[in-house]
Amino acid sequence: MADFSGPLPGAEPDAAALIAARPHLTMNADHGLMLEGVPLAVIAAELGSPCWVYGAETIRTRLAALRAALAKAGLGATDFHYAVKANDHLAILAIMAAAGAGADVVSGGELARARHAGIPASHIVYSGVGKSFRDLQLAVGEGIGQVNVESREELAMLSAVAEAAGRRVDLVLRVNPDVDAKTHAKITTGLAENKFGIAWAEVESVYAYAGSLPGLNPVGLAMHIGSQIVSVEPFDTAFARMAEMIGRLRAAGHTVTRLDCGGGIGISYEDGSGIALDDYAGVMAKHLGSLGLKLMMEPGRWLVGPAGLLLSSVIIAKKTGNRAFLVLDAAMNDLVRPAMYDAWHGIVPVAAADFGTPDMPVDVVGPVCETGDTFAKDRLLPALGPDALVAILDAGAYGAVMSSTYNARPLAAAALVDGDRWTTVTPRQQVTELWSRETVPAWLTETAGETG
Ligand SMILES: *Cc1c(COP(=O)(O)O)cnc(C)c1O
């Protein structure tokens, strides 16, 4: 848990260490903090704040690094399906599509987004514990590449949909390997007590059942034991268990040709350490490399998390009693991870002049009327005044996708940087858009005294 909630107070990396650990970020003496080749102050001047900024080249580099690590371990033919839920922006999906990655979707909406971004249905896998009948119809109708089925009940539903559509659907069973991913309880998914997947003891009978249903073609298994996993051991254990189950299924005469290894590779929100890709690829190769399987992966956070940040400016620096607060114009409605998962995010000043020796601990908060609207407690930062820009780092995954308009705060703008180029990819939401889908029943506004 400590891994997730960040370093101990006093042991936190300072701004220089945070930037040094992130090759896509540099502090330029003239232009301040830069993402790839673009000064963040330029983007803020045009788009205002708060504003998400994503680095396209950073995403491509990370995907290439993951592919290279697998290739080095002899797993070069692994298929990538980017977990859309981490960041579903069309521009991000277009980057993935251009790089040859498919998509892992968990709803009809994500399927529609991925298709709209140009990812072929045959390169999409559909995961999730509660796929509705309509969503399955949509997926089967589009010719989805693979459905990751989570229950016996879902098999019956999928079979009915496939038969009605006159199609045969490739599916894998998502197995719950009962492995503790040792991550935050809210993002652990592979324990027997979690809602996800098919219980270990039932996998063989459910696989046989899948094969007996019309319209279904069971081709393998899937796993996804949680998110933000920062050590290789849970993967080591889970891959070993999956290999064992594949052996059992094959011994019983079933055909097993695919294993979807899910996502979950953690990133370092701190000093850049995190999980070593070679270690991850190593345990994958050790347990699964010689089984003659088509291997698949569904990374989300690892690909896009470090490639994005949330730009924000200081509204006011206030002191109450002996506590100092930096109130930002970004809040928990923009980035909910600190409030929801106790997540630690690096926060660095953007102006070169503000970048120096941190001089005092402050609580960095947003303006929303909730005590949970706190980005950091006792964070060492230089004294920053109103309008000073800060970047909240590693906000590319589970950031904008989890935003809300709580407190009637319009959704933030977003920009995409690509080397030296940048452009707006989402304009700031207008205040009037907040109520544009709402109506007031006429009887509420009829003149007093009239009856109707
Ligand atoms: C969320 C999710 C992923 C991606 O997880 P990350 O931790 O972002 O890599 C992959 N597969 C499934 C089934 C998921 O639910």
Tab-separated table of C-alpha atoms and ligand atoms in Angstrom:
chain	number	residue	atom	x	y	z
A	1	MET	CA	0.000	0.000	0.000
A	2	ALA	CA	2.855	2.327	0.788
A	3	ASP	CA	3.945	1.901	-2.802
A	4	PHE	CA	0.704	3.354	-3.915
A	5	SER	CA	0.180	6.215	-1.535
A	6	GLY	CA	3.612	7.628	-2.157
A	7	PRO	CA	6.860	8.275	-0.371
A	8	LEU	CA	7.066	9.008	3.337
A	9	PRO	CA	6.891	12.691	4.246
A	10	GLY	CA	10.387	14.103	4.147
A	11	ALA	CA	11.551	11.445	1.679
A	12	GLU	CA	9.719	12.899	-1.272
A	13	PRO	CA	11.630	13.541	-4.485
A	14	ASP	CA	11.998	17.263	-5.173
A	15	ALA	CA	11.102	18.939	-8.467
A	16	ALA	CA	14.603	18.443	-9.894
A	17	ALA	CA	14.506	14.710	-9.123
A	18	LEU	CA	11.003	14.338	-10.551
A	19	ILE	CA	12.023	16.014	-13.808
A	20	ALA	CA	15.318	14.121	-14.046
A	21	ALA	CA	13.430	10.805	-13.817
A	22	ARG	CA	11.156	11.746	-16.741
A	23	PRO	CA	12.962	12.010	-20.076
A	24	HIS	CA	9.998	13.747	-21.718
A	25	LEU	CA	10.236	16.670	-19.254
A	26	THR	CA	12.942	19.319	-19.129
A	27	MET	CA	13.378	22.538	-17.201
A	28	ASN	CA	14.566	25.183	-19.637
A	29	ALA	CA	16.176	28.323	-18.219
A	30	ASP	CA	14.338	30.539	-20.723
A	31	HIS	CA	11.082	28.722	-21.338
A	32	GLY	CA	10.448	26.935	-18.055
A	33	LEU	CA	9.063	23.409	-17.876
A	34	MET	CA	8.765	21.726	-21.269
A	35	LEU	CA	6.939	18.582	-22.335
A	36	GLU	CA	8.860	17.109	-25.254
A	37	GLY	CA	9.695	20.246	-27.303
A	38	VAL	CA	6.923	22.555	-26.120
A	39	PRO	CA	6.984	25.043	-23.208
A	40	LEU	CA	3.959	24.395	-21.005
A	41	ALA	CA	3.584	28.126	-20.334
A	42	VAL	CA	2.815	28.639	-24.047
A	43	ILE	CA	-0.017	26.138	-23.880
A	44	ALA	CA	-1.403	27.638	-20.663
A	45	ALA	CA	-1.271	31.152	-22.158
A	46	GLU	CA	-3.438	30.047	-25.053
A	47	LEU	CA	-5.738	27.477	-23.457
A	48	GLY	CA	-5.926	28.717	-19.880
A	49	SER	CA	-5.964	26.369	-16.925
A	50	PRO	CA	-6.690	23.773	-15.746
A	51	CYS	CA	-5.598	21.955	-18.857
A	52	TRP	CA	-4.468	18.411	-19.622
A	53	VAL	CA	-1.365	18.053	-21.764
A	54	TYR	CA	-0.374	14.760	-23.380
A	55	GLY	CA	2.872	13.870	-25.146
A	56	ALA	CA	2.363	11.813	-28.311
A	57	GLU	CA	6.029	10.982	-28.789
A	58	THR	CA	6.248	9.879	-25.149
A	59	ILE	CA	3.396	7.427	-25.678
A	60	ARG	CA	4.993	6.001	-28.830
A	61	THR	CA	8.325	5.643	-27.050
A	62	ARG	CA	6.731	3.795	-24.152
A	63	LEU	CA	4.848	1.398	-26.427
A	64	ALA	CA	8.074	0.744	-28.317
A	65	ALA	CA	9.938	0.080	-25.055
A	66	LEU	CA	7.341	-2.458	-23.949
A	67	ARG	CA	7.478	-4.182	-27.319
A	68	ALA	CA	11.276	-4.216	-27.217
A	69	ALA	CA	11.341	-5.788	-23.747
A	70	LEU	CA	9.001	-8.561	-24.888
A	71	ALA	CA	10.981	-9.116	-28.088
A	72	LYS	CA	14.178	-9.384	-26.059
A	73	ALA	CA	12.528	-12.102	-23.967
A	74	GLY	CA	11.503	-13.952	-27.129
A	75	LEU	CA	7.876	-12.773	-27.028
A	76	GLY	CA	7.983	-10.426	-29.997
A	77	ALA	CA	4.703	-11.656	-31.470
A	78	THR	CA	2.614	-10.482	-28.500
A	79	ASP	CA	-0.537	-8.586	-29.489
A	80	PHE	CA	-1.236	-5.249	-27.807
A	81	HIS	CA	-4.698	-4.037	-26.957
A	82	TYR	CA	-4.524	-0.657	-25.257
A	83	ALA	CA	-6.909	-0.429	-22.282
A	84	VAL	CA	-9.112	2.420	-23.483
A	85	LYS	CA	-10.460	3.217	-20.031
A	86	ALA	CA	-7.096	4.674	-18.956
A	87	ASN	CA	-7.498	7.560	-21.402
A	88	ASP	CA	-10.127	7.371	-24.094
A	89	HIS	CA	-9.346	10.607	-25.947
A	90	LEU	CA	-9.682	10.108	-29.709
A	91	ALA	CA	-6.202	11.548	-30.263
A	92	ILE	CA	-4.684	9.000	-27.859
A	93	LEU	CA	-6.602	6.190	-29.582
A	94	ALA	CA	-5.378	7.458	-32.959
A	95	ILE	CA	-1.781	7.293	-31.708
A	96	MET	CA	-2.333	3.696	-30.620
A	97	ALA	CA	-3.998	2.786	-33.911
A	98	ALA	CA	-1.144	4.303	-35.927
A	99	ALA	CA	1.355	2.353	-33.809
A	100	GLY	CA	-0.441	-0.886	-34.567
A	101	ALA	CA	-2.049	-1.429	-31.172
A	102	GLY	CA	-5.637	-2.591	-30.868
A	103	ALA	CA	-8.028	-1.721	-28.061
A	104	ASP	CA	-9.348	-3.356	-24.930
A	105	VAL	CA	-12.798	-1.922	-24.220
A	106	VAL	CA	-15.140	-2.339	-21.261
A	107	SER	CA	-18.357	-0.791	-22.593
A	108	GLY	CA	-20.342	-0.188	-25.745
A	109	GLY	CA	-19.276	3.450	-25.510
A	110	GLU	CA	-15.584	2.559	-25.497
A	111	LEU	CA	-16.159	0.206	-28.407
A	112	ALA	CA	-17.797	3.030	-30.369
A	113	ARG	CA	-14.921	5.384	-29.488
A	114	ALA	CA	-12.265	2.894	-30.527
A	115	ARG	CA	-14.068	2.245	-33.824
A	116	HIS	CA	-14.488	6.002	-34.396
A	117	ALA	CA	-10.746	6.457	-33.843
A	118	GLY	CA	-10.080	3.970	-36.612
A	119	ILE	CA	-9.273	0.799	-34.689
A	120	PRO	CA	-10.712	-2.163	-36.614
A	121	ALA	CA	-13.252	-4.298	-34.732
A	122	SER	CA	-11.107	-7.354	-35.366
A	123	HIS	CA	-8.382	-5.689	-33.295
A	124	ILE	CA	-10.638	-4.995	-30.317
A	125	VAL	CA	-11.185	-7.194	-27.277
A	126	TYR	CA	-14.187	-6.661	-25.058
A	127	SER	CA	-13.658	-7.071	-21.298
A	128	GLY	CA	-15.810	-6.270	-18.284
A	129	VAL	CA	-17.913	-7.929	-15.643
A	130	GLY	CA	-21.257	-6.526	-16.806
A	131	LYS	CA	-21.658	-6.393	-20.560
A	132	SER	CA	-25.270	-5.655	-21.417
A	133	PHE	CA	-27.200	-7.599	-24.034
A	134	ARG	CA	-27.256	-4.530	-26.269
A	135	ASP	CA	-23.542	-3.953	-25.894
A	136	LEU	CA	-22.871	-7.587	-26.824
A	137	GLN	CA	-25.146	-7.215	-29.862
A	138	LEU	CA	-23.199	-4.129	-30.893
A	139	ALA	CA	-19.861	-5.892	-30.400
A	140	VAL	CA	-20.857	-9.061	-32.249
A	141	GLY	CA	-22.502	-7.049	-35.015
A	142	GLU	CA	-19.281	-5.091	-35.536
A	143	GLY	CA	-17.282	-8.312	-35.733
A	144	ILE	CA	-15.373	-7.949	-32.461
A	145	GLY	CA	-12.014	-9.750	-32.364
A	146	GLN	CA	-12.489	-11.393	-28.997
A	147	VAL	CA	-14.831	-11.298	-26.024
A	148	ASN	CA	-13.275	-11.838	-22.586
A	149	VAL	CA	-16.111	-13.597	-20.802
A	150	GLU	CA	-16.407	-13.296	-17.036
A	151	SER	CA	-19.162	-15.766	-16.113
A	152	ARG	CA	-21.200	-18.804	-17.112
A	153	GLU	CA	-24.255	-16.528	-17.277
A	154	GLU	CA	-22.506	-14.244	-19.752
A	155	LEU	CA	-21.663	-17.237	-21.967
A	156	ALA	CA	-25.339	-18.062	-22.365
A	157	MET	CA	-26.080	-14.433	-23.248
A	158	LEU	CA	-23.213	-14.219	-25.737
A	159	SER	CA	-24.254	-17.487	-27.366
A	160	ALA	CA	-27.793	-16.173	-27.881
A	161	VAL	CA	-26.444	-12.965	-29.403
A	162	ALA	CA	-24.004	-14.819	-31.663
A	163	GLU	CA	-26.665	-17.249	-32.881
A	164	ALA	CA	-29.143	-14.463	-33.631
A	165	ALA	CA	-26.459	-12.649	-35.610
A	166	GLY	CA	-25.427	-15.834	-37.406
A	167	ARG	CA	-21.846	-15.429	-36.201
A	168	ARG	CA	-19.257	-17.493	-34.395
A	169	VAL	CA	-17.507	-15.457	-31.716
A	170	ASP	CA	-13.965	-16.042	-30.471
A	171	LEU	CA	-13.874	-15.815	-26.707
A	172	VAL	CA	-11.492	-16.316	-23.837
A	173	LEU	CA	-12.493	-16.903	-20.239
A	174	ARG	CA	-11.287	-14.357	-17.745
A	175	VAL	CA	-9.953	-16.406	-14.900
A	176	ASN	CA	-9.630	-15.162	-11.366
A	177	PRO	CA	-6.270	-16.629	-10.338
A	178	ASP	CA	-6.738	-15.608	-6.680
A	179	VAL	CA	-3.443	-13.725	-6.529
A	180	ASP	CA	-2.865	-10.702	-4.307
A	181	ALA	CA	-1.548	-7.949	-6.579
A	182	LYS	CA	-0.445	-6.001	-3.471
A	183	THR	CA	-1.827	-2.769	-4.827
A	184	HIS	CA	-4.521	-0.420	-3.518
A	185	ALA	CA	-7.652	-2.347	-2.417
A	186	LYS	CA	-9.801	-0.323	-4.812
A	187	ILE	CA	-7.821	-1.541	-7.831
A	188	THR	CA	-7.137	-5.161	-6.824
A	189	THR	CA	-9.122	-7.427	-9.107
A	190	GLY	CA	-7.567	-10.895	-8.936
A	191	LEU	CA	-8.525	-12.041	-5.446
A	192	ALA	CA	-11.193	-14.718	-5.019
A	193	GLU	CA	-13.335	-12.173	-3.135
A	194	ASN	CA	-13.334	-9.677	-6.065
A	195	LYS	CA	-16.215	-9.494	-8.535
A	196	PHE	CA	-14.003	-10.205	-11.530
A	197	GLY	CA	-13.513	-13.378	-13.512
A	198	ILE	CA	-14.368	-17.029	-13.208
A	199	ALA	CA	-13.433	-18.768	-9.964
A	200	TRP	CA	-10.374	-20.978	-10.219
A	201	ALA	CA	-12.237	-24.175	-9.320
A	202	GLU	CA	-14.869	-23.617	-12.010
A	203	VAL	CA	-12.671	-22.793	-14.996
A	204	GLU	CA	-12.590	-26.297	-16.488
A	205	SER	CA	-16.331	-26.859	-16.327
A	206	VAL	CA	-17.093	-23.372	-17.671
A	207	TYR	CA	-14.629	-23.884	-20.550
A	208	ALA	CA	-16.384	-27.143	-21.460
A	209	TYR	CA	-19.744	-25.378	-21.229
A	210	ALA	CA	-18.522	-22.617	-23.573
A	211	GLY	CA	-17.538	-25.230	-26.140
A	212	SER	CA	-20.982	-26.810	-25.972
A	213	LEU	CA	-22.855	-23.597	-26.811
A	214	PRO	CA	-23.761	-22.626	-30.377
A	215	GLY	CA	-22.026	-19.602	-31.859
A	216	LEU	CA	-19.127	-19.710	-29.414
A	217	ASN	CA	-15.497	-20.551	-30.053
A	218	PRO	CA	-13.509	-20.717	-26.793
A	219	VAL	CA	-9.871	-20.119	-27.729
A	220	GLY	CA	-8.155	-19.456	-24.437
A	221	LEU	CA	-7.958	-17.636	-21.156
A	222	ALA	CA	-7.502	-14.085	-19.888
A	223	MET	CA	-6.339	-12.602	-16.619
A	224	HIS	CA	-6.090	-9.110	-15.170
A	225	ILE	CA	-5.156	-9.113	-11.497
A	226	GLY	CA	-5.216	-5.388	-10.787
A	227	SER	CA	-3.729	-2.044	-11.649
A	228	GLN	CA	-0.599	-0.152	-10.561
A	229	ILE	CA	1.282	-3.353	-9.705
A	230	VAL	CA	4.809	-2.292	-8.861
A	231	SER	CA	6.547	-5.594	-8.272
A	232	VAL	CA	6.915	-8.553	-10.550
A	233	GLU	CA	5.972	-11.228	-7.991
A	234	PRO	CA	2.179	-11.077	-8.431
A	235	PHE	CA	2.662	-11.501	-12.195
A	236	ASP	CA	5.119	-14.351	-11.606
A	237	THR	CA	2.560	-16.166	-9.469
A	238	ALA	CA	-0.385	-15.430	-11.746
A	239	PHE	CA	1.413	-16.465	-14.970
A	240	ALA	CA	2.472	-19.725	-13.306
A	241	ARG	CA	-1.129	-20.422	-12.318
A	242	MET	CA	-2.398	-19.625	-15.814
A	243	ALA	CA	0.173	-21.994	-17.344
A	244	GLU	CA	-0.991	-24.692	-14.952
A	245	MET	CA	-4.638	-24.152	-15.919
A	246	ILE	CA	-3.821	-24.202	-19.630
A	247	GLY	CA	-2.090	-27.554	-19.089
A	248	ARG	CA	-5.155	-28.938	-17.335
A	249	LEU	CA	-7.526	-27.736	-20.058
A	250	ARG	CA	-5.358	-29.200	-22.790
A	251	ALA	CA	-5.085	-32.487	-20.900
A	252	ALA	CA	-8.878	-32.588	-20.864
A	253	GLY	CA	-8.868	-32.314	-24.661
A	254	HIS	CA	-9.662	-28.621	-25.019
A	255	THR	CA	-7.996	-26.383	-27.564
A	256	VAL	CA	-6.248	-23.431	-25.934
A	257	THR	CA	-4.426	-21.115	-28.312
A	258	ARG	CA	-4.586	-17.667	-26.688
A	259	LEU	CA	-3.691	-16.124	-23.354
A	260	ASP	CA	-4.566	-12.528	-22.654
A	261	CYS	CA	-2.254	-11.377	-19.859
A	262	GLY	CA	-4.239	-8.208	-19.083
A	263	GLY	CA	-2.715	-4.942	-17.941
A	264	GLY	CA	-1.691	-3.685	-14.542
A	265	ILE	CA	1.983	-2.818	-14.999
A	266	GLY	CA	2.604	-0.066	-12.476
A	267	ILE	CA	4.480	3.172	-13.019
A	268	SER	CA	6.547	5.179	-10.605
A	269	TYR	CA	4.717	8.301	-9.556
A	270	GLU	CA	7.864	9.228	-7.654
A	271	ASP	CA	11.489	8.764	-8.588
A	272	GLY	CA	11.093	6.805	-11.794
A	273	SER	CA	11.925	3.322	-10.517
A	274	GLY	CA	8.714	1.273	-10.913
A	275	ILE	CA	8.506	-2.195	-12.395
A	276	ALA	CA	11.426	-3.224	-14.633
A	277	LEU	CA	10.053	-4.211	-18.033
A	278	ASP	CA	12.740	-6.854	-18.483
A	279	ASP	CA	11.639	-8.522	-15.239
A	280	TYR	CA	8.014	-8.474	-16.357
A	281	ALA	CA	8.870	-9.895	-19.786
A	282	GLY	CA	11.147	-12.411	-18.092
A	283	VAL	CA	8.420	-13.981	-15.939
A	284	MET	CA	6.067	-13.945	-18.911
A	285	ALA	CA	8.617	-15.840	-21.011
A	286	LYS	CA	9.491	-18.227	-18.187
A	287	HIS	CA	5.934	-19.460	-17.650
A	288	LEU	CA	4.263	-18.869	-20.995
A	289	GLY	CA	6.938	-18.612	-23.662
A	290	SER	CA	7.044	-22.263	-24.640
A	291	LEU	CA	3.343	-23.117	-24.544
A	292	GLY	CA	2.700	-22.338	-28.203
A	293	LEU	CA	0.226	-19.597	-27.302
A	294	LYS	CA	-0.760	-16.387	-29.018
A	295	LEU	CA	0.036	-13.994	-26.150
A	296	MET	CA	-1.862	-10.751	-25.679
A	297	MET	CA	-1.538	-7.759	-23.348
A	298	GLU	CA	-3.862	-4.930	-22.310
A	299	PRO	CA	-1.674	-2.175	-20.861
A	300	GLY	CA	-3.307	1.136	-19.992
A	301	ARG	CA	-1.624	3.152	-17.276
A	302	TRP	CA	1.914	2.153	-18.242
A	303	LEU	CA	1.523	3.546	-21.748
A	304	VAL	CA	-0.207	6.834	-21.057
A	305	GLY	CA	0.130	7.686	-17.351
A	306	PRO	CA	3.565	9.345	-17.424
A	307	ALA	CA	2.831	10.924	-20.830
A	308	GLY	CA	0.215	13.307	-19.447
A	309	LEU	CA	0.061	16.085	-16.901
A	310	LEU	CA	-2.478	18.496	-15.519
A	311	LEU	CA	-1.500	22.141	-15.827
A	312	SER	CA	-3.000	24.347	-13.159
A	313	SER	CA	-2.496	27.812	-11.750
A	314	VAL	CA	-2.521	29.079	-8.219
A	315	ILE	CA	-5.688	30.953	-7.280
A	316	ILE	CA	-4.514	31.976	-3.858
A	317	ALA	CA	-1.857	31.094	-1.316
A	318	LYS	CA	-3.465	31.193	2.115
A	319	LYS	CA	-2.390	30.648	5.700
A	320	THR	CA	-4.698	29.547	8.476
A	321	GLY	CA	-3.133	29.178	11.879
A	322	ASN	CA	0.141	27.396	11.282
A	323	ARG	CA	-0.913	25.701	8.030
A	324	ALA	CA	-0.169	26.965	4.559
A	325	PHE	CA	-2.436	26.160	1.626
A	326	LEU	CA	-1.935	26.555	-2.065
A	327	VAL	CA	-5.378	26.711	-3.661
A	328	LEU	CA	-5.216	25.673	-7.326
A	329	ASP	CA	-7.735	26.147	-10.109
A	330	ALA	CA	-7.665	22.372	-10.675
A	331	ALA	CA	-9.640	20.205	-8.291
A	332	MET	CA	-10.777	16.698	-7.466
A	333	ASN	CA	-13.415	16.930	-10.186
A	334	ASP	CA	-10.556	17.146	-12.704
A	335	LEU	CA	-8.139	14.637	-11.164
A	336	VAL	CA	-9.822	12.434	-8.571
A	337	ARG	CA	-6.966	9.988	-7.969
A	338	PRO	CA	-5.601	11.637	-4.790
A	339	ALA	CA	-9.099	11.792	-3.255
A	340	MET	CA	-10.167	8.352	-4.450
A	341	TYR	CA	-7.018	6.241	-4.126
A	342	ASP	CA	-4.796	8.341	-1.833
A	343	ALA	CA	-2.583	8.636	-4.892
A	344	TRP	CA	0.645	10.622	-4.734
A	345	HIS	CA	1.387	12.859	-7.721
A	346	GLY	CA	4.491	14.955	-8.235
A	347	ILE	CA	3.748	18.678	-8.422
A	348	VAL	CA	6.344	20.966	-9.984
A	349	PRO	CA	6.447	24.676	-10.766
A	350	VAL	CA	6.388	25.564	-14.467
A	351	ALA	CA	8.217	28.932	-14.535
A	352	ALA	CA	12.006	28.706	-14.450
A	353	ALA	CA	12.031	31.521	-11.883
A	354	ASP	CA	9.821	29.467	-9.551
A	355	PHE	CA	12.081	26.467	-9.872
A	356	GLY	CA	14.663	26.383	-7.145
A	357	THR	CA	15.040	25.337	-3.580
A	358	PRO	CA	11.737	24.239	-2.139
A	359	ASP	CA	11.303	26.390	0.883
A	360	MET	CA	8.209	25.358	2.751
A	361	PRO	CA	5.619	22.633	3.218
A	362	VAL	CA	2.170	23.456	1.863
A	363	ASP	CA	-1.076	21.598	1.411
A	364	VAL	CA	-1.949	21.758	-2.273
A	365	VAL	CA	-5.725	21.819	-2.624
A	366	GLY	CA	-8.481	22.570	-5.093
A	367	PRO	CA	-11.429	24.935	-4.660
A	368	VAL	CA	-14.115	22.232	-4.394
A	369	CYS	CA	-16.123	22.154	-1.174
A	370	GLU	CA	-14.755	18.838	0.081
A	371	THR	CA	-11.846	18.217	2.428
A	372	GLY	CA	-10.917	15.329	0.136
A	373	ASP	CA	-10.136	17.901	-2.547
A	374	THR	CA	-6.460	17.747	-1.617
A	375	PHE	CA	-3.688	16.996	-4.121
A	376	ALA	CA	-0.870	16.907	-1.599
A	377	LYS	CA	-0.225	17.426	2.093
A	378	ASP	CA	2.910	19.056	3.484
A	379	ARG	CA	4.481	19.176	0.027
A	380	LEU	CA	7.777	21.061	-0.153
A	381	LEU	CA	7.352	23.777	-2.777
A	382	PRO	CA	8.837	27.203	-3.381
A	383	ALA	CA	6.622	30.115	-2.385
A	384	LEU	CA	4.167	30.516	-5.258
A	385	GLY	CA	1.828	33.455	-5.712
A	386	PRO	CA	-1.450	33.862	-7.580
A	387	ASP	CA	-1.307	32.831	-11.259
A	388	ALA	CA	1.883	30.803	-10.836
A	389	LEU	CA	1.622	27.678	-12.966
A	390	VAL	CA	2.227	24.180	-11.661
A	391	ALA	CA	2.189	20.810	-13.408
A	392	ILE	CA	0.642	17.821	-11.662
A	393	LEU	CA	2.639	14.968	-13.133
A	394	ASP	CA	1.758	11.498	-14.409
A	395	ALA	CA	-1.893	12.373	-14.924
A	396	GLY	CA	-2.247	10.806	-18.377
A	397	ALA	CA	-4.041	7.692	-17.111
A	398	TYR	CA	-7.243	7.641	-15.055
A	399	GLY	CA	-7.202	11.447	-15.126
A	400	ALA	CA	-9.503	13.180	-17.607
A	401	VAL	CA	-11.586	10.011	-18.035
A	402	MET	CA	-12.646	10.213	-14.389
A	403	SER	CA	-13.437	13.937	-14.438
A	404	SER	CA	-16.815	15.263	-13.428
A	405	THR	CA	-18.408	18.684	-13.393
A	406	TYR	CA	-18.968	18.653	-9.622
A	407	ASN	CA	-19.416	22.176	-8.209
A	408	ALA	CA	-20.483	23.210	-11.744
A	409	ARG	CA	-16.895	23.229	-12.870
A	410	PRO	CA	-16.637	22.891	-16.662
A	411	LEU	CA	-14.452	20.053	-17.945
A	412	ALA	CA	-10.862	21.132	-18.532
A	413	ALA	CA	-9.298	21.684	-21.944
A	414	ALA	CA	-6.701	19.307	-23.370
A	415	ALA	CA	-3.679	19.756	-25.624
A	416	LEU	CA	-1.551	17.254	-27.485
A	417	VAL	CA	2.172	17.828	-27.844
A	418	ASP	CA	4.063	15.911	-30.529
A	419	GLY	CA	7.740	16.751	-30.514
A	420	ASP	CA	7.887	20.493	-31.237
A	421	ARG	CA	4.266	20.715	-32.349
A	422	TRP	CA	1.170	21.097	-30.239
A	423	THR	CA	-2.510	21.674	-30.724
A	424	THR	CA	-5.735	21.859	-28.756
A	425	VAL	CA	-7.498	18.506	-28.777
A	426	THR	CA	-10.378	19.433	-26.441
A	427	PRO	CA	-11.576	23.007	-25.922
A	428	ARG	CA	-12.589	24.001	-22.417
A	429	GLN	CA	-16.234	23.183	-21.759
A	430	GLN	CA	-18.494	26.268	-21.744
A	431	VAL	CA	-20.466	26.971	-18.588
A	432	THR	CA	-23.714	26.957	-20.581
A	433	GLU	CA	-22.918	23.421	-21.765
A	434	LEU	CA	-23.266	22.308	-18.160
A	435	TRP	CA	-27.055	22.613	-18.363
A	436	SER	CA	-27.556	22.244	-22.094
A	437	ARG	CA	-29.128	18.761	-21.702
A	438	GLU	CA	-31.408	19.777	-18.824
A	439	THR	CA	-35.030	20.887	-19.063
A	440	VAL	CA	-37.375	22.405	-16.500
A	441	PRO	CA	-40.951	21.033	-16.574
A	442	ALA	CA	-43.354	23.772	-17.596
A	443	TRP	CA	-45.517	23.364	-14.513
A	444	LEU	CA	-42.654	24.492	-12.287
A	445	THR	CA	-42.547	27.900	-13.906
A	446	GLU	CA	-46.284	28.568	-14.357
A	447	THR	CA	-47.438	31.754	-12.661
A	448	ALA	CA	-48.485	31.314	-9.037
A	449	GLY	CA	-52.251	31.035	-8.629
A	450	GLU	CA	-52.888	29.296	-11.904
A	451	THR	CA	-53.740	25.624	-11.733
A	452	GLY	CA	-53.099	23.135	-14.408
B	1	LIG	C1	-8.227	-1.621	-16.396
B	1	LIG	C2	-7.925	-2.819	-17.180
B	1	LIG	C3	-6.719	-2.921	-17.889
B	1	LIG	C4	-5.648	-1.862	-17.835
B	1	LIG	O1	-5.081	-1.747	-16.573
B	1	LIG	P1	-3.799	-0.820	-16.367
B	1	LIG	O2	-3.478	-0.964	-14.935
B	1	LIG	O3	-4.186	0.554	-16.731
B	1	LIG	O4	-2.723	-1.369	-17.243
B	1	LIG	C5	-6.506	-4.043	-18.663
B	1	LIG	N1	-7.426	-5.032	-18.723
B	1	LIG	C6	-8.597	-4.989	-18.039
B	1	LIG	C7	-9.557	-6.097	-18.148
B	1	LIG	C8	-8.879	-3.881	-17.251
B	1	LIG	O5	-10.030	-3.829	-16.573
